[in-house]
PDB file of C-alpha atoms in Angstrom:
ATOM      1  CA  ILE A   1      34.746  23.002 -17.204  1.00 86.00           C
ATOM      2  CA  PRO A   2      35.375  20.570 -14.327  1.00 92.00           C
ATOM      3  CA  LEU A   3      33.638  17.212 -14.593  1.00 95.00           C
ATOM      4  CA  LEU A   4      33.025  14.407 -12.097  1.00 97.00           C
ATOM      5  CA  VAL A   5      32.524  10.875 -13.437  1.00 96.00           C
ATOM      6  CA  LEU A   6      31.270   8.130 -11.107  1.00 97.00           C
ATOM      7  CA  ILE A   7      30.761   4.725 -12.702  1.00 96.00           C
ATOM      8  CA  GLY A   8      30.053   1.145 -11.723  1.00 97.00           C
ATOM      9  CA  GLY A   9      32.579  -1.476 -12.709  1.00 96.00           C
ATOM     10  CA  LYS A  10      29.878  -4.111 -13.229  1.00 96.00           C
ATOM     11  CA  ASP A  11      27.686  -1.790 -15.334  1.00 95.00           C
ATOM     12  CA  VAL A  12      26.992  -3.623 -18.598  1.00 93.00           C
ATOM     13  CA  TRP A  13      24.517  -0.991 -19.821  1.00 91.00           C
ATOM     14  CA  THR A  14      27.073   1.826 -19.783  1.00 89.00           C
ATOM     15  CA  PRO A  15      30.292  -0.190 -19.592  1.00 91.00           C
ATOM     16  CA  ALA A  16      33.126   1.315 -17.586  1.00 91.00           C
ATOM     17  CA  LYS A  17      35.936   0.426 -20.004  1.00 92.00           C
ATOM     18  CA  PRO A  18      34.997   2.748 -22.908  1.00 93.00           C
ATOM     19  CA  CYS A  19      34.077   5.509 -20.443  1.00 92.00           C
ATOM     20  CA  LYS A  20      37.426   5.126 -18.696  1.00 91.00           C
ATOM     21  CA  GLU A  21      39.271   5.237 -22.024  1.00 94.00           C
ATOM     22  CA  LEU A  22      37.406   8.397 -23.063  1.00 94.00           C
ATOM     23  CA  VAL A  23      38.035  10.108 -19.724  1.00 94.00           C
ATOM     24  CA  ASP A  24      41.685   9.034 -19.565  1.00 94.00           C
ATOM     25  CA  GLY A  25      42.244  10.488 -23.035  1.00 95.00           C
ATOM     26  CA  ALA A  26      40.612  13.774 -22.059  1.00 96.00           C
ATOM     27  CA  VAL A  27      42.649  13.979 -18.842  1.00 94.00           C
ATOM     28  CA  ALA A  28      45.832  13.332 -20.839  1.00 96.00           C
ATOM     29  CA  ARG A  29      44.895  16.348 -22.983  1.00 96.00           C
ATOM     30  CA  GLY A  30      44.479  18.505 -19.871  1.00 95.00           C
ATOM     31  CA  ALA A  31      40.774  18.191 -19.042  1.00 95.00           C
ATOM     32  CA  ALA A  32      39.817  18.747 -15.398  1.00 93.00           C
ATOM     33  CA  ILE A  33      38.021  15.479 -14.743  1.00 96.00           C
ATOM     34  CA  ALA A  34      37.718  13.733 -11.397  1.00 94.00           C
ATOM     35  CA  ARG A  35      36.707  10.101 -11.663  1.00 93.00           C
ATOM     36  CA  GLN A  36      35.861   7.158  -9.479  1.00 96.00           C
ATOM     37  CA  LEU A  37      35.213   3.572 -10.486  1.00 96.00           C
ATOM     38  CA  TYR A  38      33.198   1.416  -8.098  1.00 97.00           C
ATOM     39  CA  PRO A  39      34.322  -2.124  -9.058  1.00 96.00           C
ATOM     40  CA  GLU A  40      31.307  -3.982  -7.619  1.00 96.00           C
ATOM     41  CA  ALA A  41      28.585  -1.513  -8.638  1.00 98.00           C
ATOM     42  CA  TRP A  42      25.903  -2.014 -11.305  1.00 97.00           C
ATOM     43  CA  HIS A  43      24.039   0.648 -13.302  1.00 96.00           C
ATOM     44  CA  ASP A  44      21.951   2.929 -11.025  1.00 97.00           C
ATOM     45  CA  PHE A  45      24.192   2.077  -8.056  1.00 97.00           C
ATOM     46  CA  ASP A  46      23.215   5.372  -6.436  1.00 97.00           C
ATOM     47  CA  TRP A  47      19.454   4.820  -6.613  1.00 97.00           C
ATOM     48  CA  PRO A  48      18.270   4.453  -2.981  1.00 97.00           C
ATOM     49  CA  ASN A  49      16.896   1.033  -2.072  1.00 97.00           C
ATOM     50  CA  LEU A  50      16.886  -0.181  -5.690  1.00 97.00           C
ATOM     51  CA  LYS A  51      16.964  -3.966  -5.572  1.00 97.00           C
ATOM     52  CA  ARG A  52      19.198  -5.741  -8.090  1.00 97.00           C
ATOM     53  CA  LYS A  53      17.149  -6.394 -11.200  1.00 97.00           C
ATOM     54  CA  GLU A  54      17.881  -7.746 -14.666  1.00 97.00           C
ATOM     55  CA  LEU A  55      16.160  -5.640 -17.324  1.00 97.00           C
ATOM     56  CA  THR A  56      15.461  -8.263 -19.964  1.00 97.00           C
ATOM     57  CA  ALA A  57      13.281  -5.828 -21.943  1.00 97.00           C
ATOM     58  CA  TYR A  58      16.491  -3.942 -22.781  1.00 96.00           C
ATOM     59  CA  THR A  59      18.612  -6.921 -23.862  1.00 96.00           C
ATOM     60  CA  THR A  60      21.087  -5.796 -26.510  1.00 91.00           C
ATOM     61  CA  ARG A  61      21.530  -7.419 -29.925  1.00 93.00           C
ATOM     62  CA  GLU A  62      24.660  -9.028 -28.481  1.00 92.00           C
ATOM     63  CA  GLY A  63      22.545 -10.644 -25.748  1.00 94.00           C
ATOM     64  CA  VAL A  64      23.711  -8.412 -22.882  1.00 94.00           C
ATOM     65  CA  VAL A  65      21.030  -7.967 -20.231  1.00 97.00           C
ATOM     66  CA  PRO A  66      21.370  -4.671 -18.335  1.00 96.00           C
ATOM     67  CA  ILE A  67      21.415  -4.998 -14.554  1.00 97.00           C
ATOM     68  CA  THR A  68      20.508  -2.241 -12.117  1.00 97.00           C
ATOM     69  CA  GLY A  69      20.753  -2.086  -8.362  1.00 97.00           C
ATOM     70  CA  GLU A  70      21.919   0.029  -5.484  1.00 98.00           C
ATOM     71  CA  ASP A  71      25.381  -0.454  -4.017  1.00 98.00           C
ATOM     72  CA  PRO A  72      25.043   1.199  -0.588  1.00 98.00           C
ATOM     73  CA  ALA A  73      28.778   1.709  -0.048  1.00 98.00           C
ATOM     74  CA  ALA A  74      29.307   3.154  -3.535  1.00 98.00           C
ATOM     75  CA  ARG A  75      26.211   5.334  -3.122  1.00 98.00           C
ATOM     76  CA  ALA A  76      27.456   6.756   0.178  1.00 98.00           C
ATOM     77  CA  ASP A  77      30.879   7.468  -1.296  1.00 98.00           C
ATOM     78  CA  ALA A  78      29.359   9.030  -4.416  1.00 98.00           C
ATOM     79  CA  ILE A  79      27.210  11.382  -2.336  1.00 98.00           C
ATOM     80  CA  GLN A  80      30.289  12.576  -0.452  1.00 97.00           C
ATOM     81  CA  ARG A  81      32.245  13.009  -3.683  1.00 97.00           C
ATOM     82  CA  VAL A  82      29.444  14.987  -5.349  1.00 97.00           C
ATOM     83  CA  GLN A  83      29.053  17.251  -2.324  1.00 95.00           C
ATOM     84  CA  GLY A  84      32.812  17.856  -2.199  1.00 95.00           C
ATOM     85  CA  PHE A  85      33.005  18.436  -5.950  1.00 95.00           C
ATOM     86  CA  LEU A  86      30.170  20.959  -5.879  1.00 94.00           C
ATOM     87  CA  ALA A  87      31.607  22.729  -2.829  1.00 93.00           C
ATOM     88  CA  GLN A  88      34.934  23.029  -4.639  1.00 91.00           C
ATOM     89  CA  HIS A  89      33.596  24.212  -7.987  1.00 90.00           C
ATOM     90  CA  ILE A  90      30.409  26.160  -7.322  1.00 86.00           C
ATOM     91  CA  ALA A  91      30.430  29.393  -5.394  1.00 73.00           C
ATOM     92  CA  LEU A  92      27.204  29.835  -3.450  1.00 64.00           C
ATOM     93  CA  HIS A  93      26.099  33.415  -2.933  1.00 52.00           C
TER      94      HIS A  93
END
């Protein structure tokens, strides 16, 4: 089943590194996965007009404070990628 993974490079809530390692391993085994890393994007980068916010209520045991916020350029690119991915993989009747 084709999969599209879009992730923010600055996301500390769902860090890119372990996701990238998981996806790279699956691709090496033949999985059909398209992926895009947005180096400057936080968690929820595609949420329209979401101002950058530190979510201290969700601080991890290691002291990591999740940060959310829209990245307009990453959001615009992600929308195009999702539309292209769906057009490629879903036949509309």
